[in-house]
XYZ file of C-alpha atoms in Angstrom:
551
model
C -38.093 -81.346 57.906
C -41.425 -81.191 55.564
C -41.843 -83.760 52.817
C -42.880 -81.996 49.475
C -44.234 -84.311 46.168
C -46.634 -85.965 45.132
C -47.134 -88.698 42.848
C -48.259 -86.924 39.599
C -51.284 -88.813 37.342
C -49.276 -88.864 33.768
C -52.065 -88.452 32.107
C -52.784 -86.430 28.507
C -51.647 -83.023 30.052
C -48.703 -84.516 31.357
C -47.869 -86.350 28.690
C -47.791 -83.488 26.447
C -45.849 -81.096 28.424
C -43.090 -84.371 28.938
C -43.189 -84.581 24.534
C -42.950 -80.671 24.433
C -39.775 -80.848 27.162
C -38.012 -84.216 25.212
C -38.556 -82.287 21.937
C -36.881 -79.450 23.014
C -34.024 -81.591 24.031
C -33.869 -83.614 20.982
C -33.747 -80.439 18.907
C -30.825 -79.130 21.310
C -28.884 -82.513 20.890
C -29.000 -81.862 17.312
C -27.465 -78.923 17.449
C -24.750 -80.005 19.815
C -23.889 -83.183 17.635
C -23.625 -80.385 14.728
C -21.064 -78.029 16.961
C -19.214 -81.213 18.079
C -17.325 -81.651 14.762
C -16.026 -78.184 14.866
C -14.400 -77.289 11.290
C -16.158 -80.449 10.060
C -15.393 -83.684 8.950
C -12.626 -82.815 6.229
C -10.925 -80.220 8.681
C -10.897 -83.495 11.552
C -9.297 -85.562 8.803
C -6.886 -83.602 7.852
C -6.360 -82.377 11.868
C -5.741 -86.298 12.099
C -3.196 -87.022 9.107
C -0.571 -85.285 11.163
C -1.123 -88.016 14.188
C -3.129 -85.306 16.544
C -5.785 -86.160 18.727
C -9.157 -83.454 18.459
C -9.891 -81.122 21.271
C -12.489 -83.240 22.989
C -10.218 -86.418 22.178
C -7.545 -84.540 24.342
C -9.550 -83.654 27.327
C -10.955 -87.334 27.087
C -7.759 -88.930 27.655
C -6.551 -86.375 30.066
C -9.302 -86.857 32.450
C -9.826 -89.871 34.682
C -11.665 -93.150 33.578
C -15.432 -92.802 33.781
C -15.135 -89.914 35.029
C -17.561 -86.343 33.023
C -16.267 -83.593 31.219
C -18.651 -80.739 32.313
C -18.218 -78.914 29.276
C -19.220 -75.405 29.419
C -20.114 -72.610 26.801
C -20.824 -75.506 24.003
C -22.613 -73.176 21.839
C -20.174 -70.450 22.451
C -20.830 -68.309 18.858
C -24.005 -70.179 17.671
C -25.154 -68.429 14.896
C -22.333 -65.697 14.470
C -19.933 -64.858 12.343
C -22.088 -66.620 9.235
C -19.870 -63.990 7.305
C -16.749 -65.926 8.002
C -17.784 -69.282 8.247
C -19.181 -69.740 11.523
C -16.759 -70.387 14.651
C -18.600 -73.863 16.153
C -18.073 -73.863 19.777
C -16.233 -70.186 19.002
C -12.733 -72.634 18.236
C -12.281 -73.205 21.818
C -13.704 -76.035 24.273
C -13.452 -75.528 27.708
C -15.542 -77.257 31.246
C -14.777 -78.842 34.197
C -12.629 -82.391 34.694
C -11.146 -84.706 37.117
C -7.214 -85.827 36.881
C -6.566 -87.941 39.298
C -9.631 -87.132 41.416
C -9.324 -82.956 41.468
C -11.104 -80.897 39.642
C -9.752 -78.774 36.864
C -10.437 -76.265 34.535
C -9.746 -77.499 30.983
C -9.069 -75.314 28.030
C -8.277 -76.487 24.360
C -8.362 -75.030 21.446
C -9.992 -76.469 18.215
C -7.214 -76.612 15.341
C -10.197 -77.647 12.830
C -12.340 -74.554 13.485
C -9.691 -72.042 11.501
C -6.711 -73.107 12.666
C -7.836 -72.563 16.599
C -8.057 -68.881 15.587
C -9.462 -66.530 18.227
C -12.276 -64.517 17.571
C -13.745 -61.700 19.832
C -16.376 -64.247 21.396
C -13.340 -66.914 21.463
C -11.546 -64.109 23.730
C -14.769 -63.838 26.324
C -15.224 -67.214 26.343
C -11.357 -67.664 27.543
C -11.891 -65.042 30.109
C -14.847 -66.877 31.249
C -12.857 -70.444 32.188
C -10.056 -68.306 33.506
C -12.911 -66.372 35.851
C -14.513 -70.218 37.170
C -10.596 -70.883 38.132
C -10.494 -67.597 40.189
C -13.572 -67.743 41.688
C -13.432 -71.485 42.970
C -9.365 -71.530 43.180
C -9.399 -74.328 40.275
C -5.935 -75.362 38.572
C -6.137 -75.314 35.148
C -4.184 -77.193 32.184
C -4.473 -75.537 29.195
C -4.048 -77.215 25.728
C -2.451 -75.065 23.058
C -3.171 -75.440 19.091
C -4.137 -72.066 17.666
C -3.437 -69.446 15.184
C -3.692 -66.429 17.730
C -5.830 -63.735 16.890
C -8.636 -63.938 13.821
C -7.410 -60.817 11.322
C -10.313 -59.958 10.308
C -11.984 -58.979 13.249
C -8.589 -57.813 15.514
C -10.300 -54.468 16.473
C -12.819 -56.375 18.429
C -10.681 -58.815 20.208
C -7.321 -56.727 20.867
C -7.008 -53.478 22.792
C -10.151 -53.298 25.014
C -10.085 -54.190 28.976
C -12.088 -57.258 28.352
C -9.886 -58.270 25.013
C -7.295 -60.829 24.348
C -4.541 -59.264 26.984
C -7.002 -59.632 29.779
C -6.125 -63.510 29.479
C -1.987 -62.679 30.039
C -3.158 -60.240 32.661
C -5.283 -63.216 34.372
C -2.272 -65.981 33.965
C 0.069 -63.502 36.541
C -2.674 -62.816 38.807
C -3.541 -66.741 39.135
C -0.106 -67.224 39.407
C 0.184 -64.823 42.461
C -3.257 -66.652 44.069
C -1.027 -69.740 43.917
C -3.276 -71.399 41.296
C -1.340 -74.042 39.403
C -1.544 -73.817 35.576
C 0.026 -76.227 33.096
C 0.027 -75.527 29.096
C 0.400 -77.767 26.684
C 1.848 -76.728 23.685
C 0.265 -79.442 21.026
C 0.306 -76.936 17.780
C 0.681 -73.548 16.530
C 1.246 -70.683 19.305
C 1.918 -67.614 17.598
C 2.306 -64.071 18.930
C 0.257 -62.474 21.311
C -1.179 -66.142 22.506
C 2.375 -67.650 22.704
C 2.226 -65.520 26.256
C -0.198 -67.513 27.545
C 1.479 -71.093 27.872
C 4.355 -69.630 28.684
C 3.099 -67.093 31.557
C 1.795 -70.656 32.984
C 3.839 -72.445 35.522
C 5.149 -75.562 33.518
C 5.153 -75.775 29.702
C 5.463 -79.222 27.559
C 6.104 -79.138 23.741
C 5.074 -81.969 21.597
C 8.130 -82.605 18.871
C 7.062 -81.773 15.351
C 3.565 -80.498 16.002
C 4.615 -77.278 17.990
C 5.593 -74.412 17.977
C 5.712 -71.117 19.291
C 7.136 -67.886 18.579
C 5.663 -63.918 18.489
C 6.410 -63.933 15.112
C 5.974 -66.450 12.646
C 9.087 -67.081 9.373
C 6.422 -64.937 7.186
C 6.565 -62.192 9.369
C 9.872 -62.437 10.266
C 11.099 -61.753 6.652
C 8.510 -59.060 6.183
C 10.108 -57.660 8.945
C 13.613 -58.163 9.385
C 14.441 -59.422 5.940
C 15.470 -63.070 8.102
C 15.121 -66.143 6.067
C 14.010 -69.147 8.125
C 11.485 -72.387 9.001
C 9.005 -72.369 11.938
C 10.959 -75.261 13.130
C 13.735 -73.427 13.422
C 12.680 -70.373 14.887
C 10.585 -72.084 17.733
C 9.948 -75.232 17.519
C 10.404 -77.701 20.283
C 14.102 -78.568 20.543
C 14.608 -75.058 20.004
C 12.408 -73.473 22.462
C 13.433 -76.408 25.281
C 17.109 -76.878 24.655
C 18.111 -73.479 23.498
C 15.842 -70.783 24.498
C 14.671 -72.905 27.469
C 11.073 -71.565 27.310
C 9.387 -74.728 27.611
C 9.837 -77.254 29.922
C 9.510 -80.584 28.676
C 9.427 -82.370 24.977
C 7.199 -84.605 24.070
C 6.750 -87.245 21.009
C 3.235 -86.991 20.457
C -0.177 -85.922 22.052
C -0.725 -89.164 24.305
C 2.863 -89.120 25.981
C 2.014 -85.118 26.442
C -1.454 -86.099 27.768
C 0.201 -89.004 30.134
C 2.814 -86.581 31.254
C 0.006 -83.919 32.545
C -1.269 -86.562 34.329
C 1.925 -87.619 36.034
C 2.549 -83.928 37.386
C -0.978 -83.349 38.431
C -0.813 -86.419 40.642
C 1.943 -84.649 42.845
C 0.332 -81.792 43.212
C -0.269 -81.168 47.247
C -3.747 -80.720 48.603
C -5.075 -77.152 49.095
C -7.643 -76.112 52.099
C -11.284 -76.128 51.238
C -14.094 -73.972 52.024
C -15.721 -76.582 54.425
C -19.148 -76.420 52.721
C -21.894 -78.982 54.746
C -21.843 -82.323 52.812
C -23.767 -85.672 54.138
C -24.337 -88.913 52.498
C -26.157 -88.355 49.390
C -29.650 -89.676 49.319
C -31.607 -89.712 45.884
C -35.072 -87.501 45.445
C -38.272 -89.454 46.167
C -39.984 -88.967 42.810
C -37.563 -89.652 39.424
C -36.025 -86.682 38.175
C -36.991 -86.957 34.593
C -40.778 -86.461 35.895
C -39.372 -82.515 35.767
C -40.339 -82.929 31.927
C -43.981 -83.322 32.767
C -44.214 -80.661 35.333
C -43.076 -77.683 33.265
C -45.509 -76.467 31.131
C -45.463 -76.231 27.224
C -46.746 -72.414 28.067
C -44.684 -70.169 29.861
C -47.129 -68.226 31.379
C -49.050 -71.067 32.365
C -48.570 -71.712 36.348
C -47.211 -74.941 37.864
C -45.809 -75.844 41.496
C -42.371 -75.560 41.962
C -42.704 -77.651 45.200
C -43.276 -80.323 42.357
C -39.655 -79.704 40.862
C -38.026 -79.106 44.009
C -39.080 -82.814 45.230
C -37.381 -83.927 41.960
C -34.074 -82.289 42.512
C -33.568 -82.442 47.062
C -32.388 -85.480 48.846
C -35.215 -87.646 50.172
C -37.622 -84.832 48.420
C -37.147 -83.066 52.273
C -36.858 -78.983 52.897
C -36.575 -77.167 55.721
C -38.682 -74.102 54.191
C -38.061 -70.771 56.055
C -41.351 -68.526 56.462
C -43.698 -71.094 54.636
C -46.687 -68.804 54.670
C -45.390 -65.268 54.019
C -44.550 -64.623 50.299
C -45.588 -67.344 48.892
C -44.491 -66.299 45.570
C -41.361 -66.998 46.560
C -39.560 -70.099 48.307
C -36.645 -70.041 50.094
C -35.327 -73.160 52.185
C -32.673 -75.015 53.343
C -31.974 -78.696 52.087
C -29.447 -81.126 50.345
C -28.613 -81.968 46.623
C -26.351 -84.881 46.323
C -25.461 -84.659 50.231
C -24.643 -80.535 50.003
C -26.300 -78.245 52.208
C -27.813 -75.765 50.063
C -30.047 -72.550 50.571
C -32.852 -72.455 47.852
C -34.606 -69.154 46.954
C -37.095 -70.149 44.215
C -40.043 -68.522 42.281
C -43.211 -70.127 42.921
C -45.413 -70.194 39.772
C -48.652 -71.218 41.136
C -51.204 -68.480 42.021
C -51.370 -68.186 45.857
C -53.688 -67.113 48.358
C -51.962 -64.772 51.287
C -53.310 -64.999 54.670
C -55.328 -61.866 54.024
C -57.184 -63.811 51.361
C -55.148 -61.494 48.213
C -54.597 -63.271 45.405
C -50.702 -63.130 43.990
C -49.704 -64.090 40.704
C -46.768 -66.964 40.406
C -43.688 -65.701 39.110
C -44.044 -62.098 40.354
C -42.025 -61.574 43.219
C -44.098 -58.839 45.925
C -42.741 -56.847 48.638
C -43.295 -59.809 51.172
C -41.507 -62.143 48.964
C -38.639 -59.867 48.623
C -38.828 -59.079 52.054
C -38.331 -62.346 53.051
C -35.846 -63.816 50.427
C -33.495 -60.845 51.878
C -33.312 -62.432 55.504
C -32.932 -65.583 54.283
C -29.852 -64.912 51.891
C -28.317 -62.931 54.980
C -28.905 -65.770 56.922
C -26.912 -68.387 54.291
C -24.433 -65.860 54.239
C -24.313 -66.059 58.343
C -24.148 -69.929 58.327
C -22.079 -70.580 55.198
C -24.192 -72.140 53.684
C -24.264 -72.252 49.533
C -27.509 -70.644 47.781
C -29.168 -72.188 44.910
C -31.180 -69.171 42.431
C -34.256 -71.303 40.909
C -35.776 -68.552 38.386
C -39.518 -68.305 36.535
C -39.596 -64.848 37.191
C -41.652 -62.648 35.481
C -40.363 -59.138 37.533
C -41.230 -57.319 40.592
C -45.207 -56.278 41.197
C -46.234 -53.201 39.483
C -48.966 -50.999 40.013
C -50.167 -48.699 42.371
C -50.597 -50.793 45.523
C -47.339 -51.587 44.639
C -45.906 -48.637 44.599
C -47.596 -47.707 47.775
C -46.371 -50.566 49.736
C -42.543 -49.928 48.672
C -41.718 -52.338 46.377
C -39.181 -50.616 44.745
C -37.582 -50.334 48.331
C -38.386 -53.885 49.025
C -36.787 -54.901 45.476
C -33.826 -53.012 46.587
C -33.413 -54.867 49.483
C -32.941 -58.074 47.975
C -30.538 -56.328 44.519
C -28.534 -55.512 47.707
C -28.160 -58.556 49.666
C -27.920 -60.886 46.024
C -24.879 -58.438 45.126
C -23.085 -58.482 48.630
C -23.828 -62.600 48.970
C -20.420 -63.931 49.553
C -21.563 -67.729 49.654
C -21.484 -69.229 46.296
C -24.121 -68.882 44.153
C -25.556 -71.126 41.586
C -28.676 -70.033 39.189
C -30.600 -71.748 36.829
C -33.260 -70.255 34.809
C -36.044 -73.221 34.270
C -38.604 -70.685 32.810
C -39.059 -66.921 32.608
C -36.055 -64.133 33.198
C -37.261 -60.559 33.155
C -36.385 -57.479 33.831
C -35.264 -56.755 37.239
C -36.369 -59.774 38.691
C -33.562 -61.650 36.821
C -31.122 -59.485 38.565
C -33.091 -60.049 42.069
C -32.743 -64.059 41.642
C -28.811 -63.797 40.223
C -28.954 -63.218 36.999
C -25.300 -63.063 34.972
C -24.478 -60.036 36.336
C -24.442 -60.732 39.891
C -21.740 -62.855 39.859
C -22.910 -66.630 40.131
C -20.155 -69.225 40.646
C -22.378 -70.971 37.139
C -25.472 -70.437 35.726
C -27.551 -72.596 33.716
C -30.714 -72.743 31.986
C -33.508 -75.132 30.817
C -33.757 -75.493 27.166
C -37.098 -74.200 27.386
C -35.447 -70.975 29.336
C -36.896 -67.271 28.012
C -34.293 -64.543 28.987
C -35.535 -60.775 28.266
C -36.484 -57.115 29.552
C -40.155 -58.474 29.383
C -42.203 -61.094 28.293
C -42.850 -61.566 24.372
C -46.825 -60.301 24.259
C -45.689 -57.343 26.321
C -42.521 -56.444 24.701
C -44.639 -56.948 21.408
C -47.227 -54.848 22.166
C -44.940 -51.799 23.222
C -42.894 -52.035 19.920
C -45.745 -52.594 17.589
C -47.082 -49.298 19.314
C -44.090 -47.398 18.620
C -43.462 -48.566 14.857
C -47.085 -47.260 14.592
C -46.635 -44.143 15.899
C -43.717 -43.757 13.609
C -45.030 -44.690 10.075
C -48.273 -42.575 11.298
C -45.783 -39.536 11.914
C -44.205 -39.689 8.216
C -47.654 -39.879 7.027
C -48.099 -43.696 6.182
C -51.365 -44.724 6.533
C -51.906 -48.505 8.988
C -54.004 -51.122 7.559
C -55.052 -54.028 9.942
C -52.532 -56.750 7.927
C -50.088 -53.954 8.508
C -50.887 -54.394 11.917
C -50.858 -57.924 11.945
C -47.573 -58.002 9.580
C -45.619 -55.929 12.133
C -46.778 -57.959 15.115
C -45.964 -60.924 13.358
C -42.350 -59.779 12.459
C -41.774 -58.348 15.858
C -42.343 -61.988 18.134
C -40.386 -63.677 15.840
C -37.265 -61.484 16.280
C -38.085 -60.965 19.844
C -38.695 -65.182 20.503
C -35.500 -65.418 19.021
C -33.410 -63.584 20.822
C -35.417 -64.443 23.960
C -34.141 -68.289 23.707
C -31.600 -69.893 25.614
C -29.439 -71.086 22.429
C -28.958 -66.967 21.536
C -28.366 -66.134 25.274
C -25.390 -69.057 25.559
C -24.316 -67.861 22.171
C -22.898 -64.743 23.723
C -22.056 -66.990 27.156
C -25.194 -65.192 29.119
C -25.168 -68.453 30.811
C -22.517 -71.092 31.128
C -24.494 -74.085 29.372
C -27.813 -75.421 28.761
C -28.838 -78.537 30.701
C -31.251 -81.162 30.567
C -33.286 -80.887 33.667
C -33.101 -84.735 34.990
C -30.083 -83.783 35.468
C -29.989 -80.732 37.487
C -28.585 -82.807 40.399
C -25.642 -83.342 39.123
C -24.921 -79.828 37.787
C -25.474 -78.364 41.448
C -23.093 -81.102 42.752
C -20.571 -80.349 40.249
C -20.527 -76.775 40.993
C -20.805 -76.717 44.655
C -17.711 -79.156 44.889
C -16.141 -76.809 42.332
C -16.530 -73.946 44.314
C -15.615 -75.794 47.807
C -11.791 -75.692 46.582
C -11.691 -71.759 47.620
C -11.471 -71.389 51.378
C -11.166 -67.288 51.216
C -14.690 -65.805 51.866
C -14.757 -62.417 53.025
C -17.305 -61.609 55.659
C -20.762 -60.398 54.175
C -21.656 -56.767 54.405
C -24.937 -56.129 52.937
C -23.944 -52.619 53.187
C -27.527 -50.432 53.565
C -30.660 -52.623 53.468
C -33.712 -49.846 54.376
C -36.306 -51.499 56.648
């Protein structure tokens, strides 16, 4: 075992880059405290003067007693749909809870944020928590109050693989994988969605409050000429003593709420993967000191060893090939008592044995090289891997080029796509280009993946990406004959980082769910705990085949 951290001097420097790291997350809590009342205060009063509980109230009292909600995709739509309205939290909230000491994924819609409608993001977002139940073999209770598809945009949210049926087609294959789901029926459920609770295994009805049908009494006489109320058509004594569709009516949302409870707790136990887990012991060096490591800069280096003692047990590592790519670490260790690989970009300039200088956050042909083996061996010794990422991208350049690093980079692509461990990532820094696909990015499937409010997630960095576009919109206006002044210059450079900064931040990538959620990073513990116990409830791991890795 090595020992990593040291105690840091909080001086000026470090006291600046903690204010620049609190900042961030004061600005971010602002934001959340904004998305957290949904359709806004009116739309929760009026939600209320019909005796229902809110979204978050629901999942609150469903969950055990001082137990967390990991609530995931908060800021699910941030900043769309400004033509409509906005959709806070995209109408839907949805994370991770414990009834009666299992973990579940929870779904509810938001009545207050129109009428629980679903709009195309609401649809991904859906497919997302259905994806986390798959993957980790999680049951789910889902808590119906919505409006079914938003009008307005149905082209976007209704016929395409990855639209609104996707979420029917998902309910029968979780039902075939044996994964228990429960729905709630606690408002409207109308048409298409009215599938979903009852394509679940059990269905309750609360009296009064819903309903569900595929059509609603408008549509019904537009259709068939047929005069009648929504009560009548499908509302709970109908649907549960006539139709028999649902399962059980209740009064109001808490006897629905305690009644979830009371089936959960007979559920039988299910195997588990058998992940490694010890007694937990706490890092050696307080976790908020994370805040004063990372630097206000993001090119700037720093030493991930540093962060890594804030986040292991007993700040301890067992660090595999400690002096050959240094920009990269990879070692095994424990976080809250799990055994964990860790595959990490090191952001301080090192010194290889050959006296070459590397640059942090570029990952080389050794580093590759040797983040490869060790994800095979994980894989070997089922063992969970952990995706730390301040990546900048692969080396370029003609040594490069020489010394295979494309080959090299393919290497690891290939073993990070074939992993069959889980994986978690979490971006504390930089994500470009290629190197965000070598250290898990989105699209190679991690179990969750979070990021650092001060996160950057992009093709390339801002100066570069600048650069090349203000080049371009040059050469353009030059071409149709404009002539470039110097404030042109500086006009169109000026324009272009904004737009690219802005859609290079964290809040625009979990917008469009590029990542799951974005965490405060004294608490990246917990996260890692959360979803390596999450993903411990799915046994089935087929054997790793890294396919054809050139040497």
């Amino acid at each position: 075992m090595k020992k990593i951290g040291k105690n840091i001097s909080k001086e000026e420097a470090y006291l600046k880059r903690e204010d620049y790291q609190q900042n961030l997350l004061r600005k971010l809590s602002a934001v959340k405290d904004e998305i957290m009342l949904g359709g806004g205060k009116k739309a929760i009063e009026k939600h209320k003067a019909k005796g229902k509980l809110t979204a978050r109230e629901r999942i609150n009292k469903l969950i055990d007693k001082d137990s967390k909600f990991f609530e995931l995709n908060l800021f699910a739509a941030y900043g769309m749909y400004s033509d409509y309205g906005g959709a806070p939290s995209s109408g839907t909230i949805f994370g991770i809870g414990k009834i009666h000491n299992r973990n579940f994924v929870l779904v509810a819609n938001d009545a207050t944020v129109k009428a629980g409608a679903w709009f195309p993001i609401t649809a991904k977002k859906n497919l997302r928590a259905q994806e986390i139940a798959m993957q980790n073999r999680l049951p789910v209770v889902y808590l119906v109050d919505s409006a079914g598809v938003f009008l307005p945009l149905q082209e976007e949210i209704f016929p395409d693989k990855e639209h609104f049926g996707r979420i029917f087609r998902n309910n029968a294959v979780m039902s075939s994988m044996g994964i228990p789901q429960i729905a709630a029926i606690m408002g409207s459920c109308v048409a298409g969605g009215a599938y979903l609770p009852i394509m679940s295994d059990e269905a309750l009805i609360v009296e009064g409050e819903g309903s569900v049908f595929l059509a609603g009494a408008h549509l019904v006489k537009a259709a068939i000429g047929e005069v009648i109320d929504n009560e009548s058509l499908g509302g709970a004594k109908v649907q549960s003593n006539i139709s028999g569709v649902t399962d059980y009516i209740m009064k109001d949302d808490d006897e629905c709420l305690k009644q979830i409870r009371s089936l959960v707790e007979k559920l039988g136990k299910f195997p588990k993967a058998g992940f490694n887990r010890a007694n937990p012991k706490p890092p050696k060096f307080d976790s908020k000191e994370i805040y004063g490591i990372l630097p206000e800069d993001q090119i700037k280096p720093y030493d991930m060893y540093e962060v890594l003692a804030r986040i292991v047990d007993d700040s301890e590592i067992d660090e595999y090939k400690a002096g050959y790519g240094k920009t990269i670490i990879t070692a095994y260790a424990r976080i809250d008592g799990w055994a964990v690989g860790i595959v990490a970009n090191q952001r301080s300039i090192v010194k290889t044995e050959t006296g070459e200088m590397q640059v942090g956050g570029v990952i080389y042909s050794d580093s590759a090289d040797k983040a490869t083996r060790f994800i095979m061996n994980c894989n070997q010794k089922k063992i969970p891997l952990v995706f730390l990422q301040d990546v900048t991208g692969f080396m370029v350049g003609s040594r490069a080029e020489h010394g295979g690093i494309i080959k090299d980079g393919a290497k690891m692509v290939n073993a990070v796509a074939n992993s069959v461990v889980p994986k978690i990532t979490i971006i504390i820094g930089n994500s470009f280009g290629a190197g965000n696909y070598a250290m898990c990015g989105k699209a190679y499937d991690p179990r969750f993946i979070f990021a650092y409010p001060n996160a950057k997630i992009a093709v390339m960095g801002g100066a570069q990406a600048s650069s090349v576009l203000l080049d371009i919109k040059i050469g353009q206006a030059k071409k149709s004959g404009k002539e470039i002044t110097e404030e042109d210059k500086k006009r169109f450079l000026a324009e272009i980082t904004e737009s690219y900064e802005s859609k290079s931040n964290p809040l625009y990538a979990a917008a469009r769910l590029w990542i799951d959620e974005i965490i405060d990073p004294a608490l990246t513990r917990e996260y890692i705990s959360m979803a390596i116990e999450a993903a411990d409830n799915n046994p089935e791991m087929p054997r790793f085949n890294p396919g054809v890795i050139q040497t």
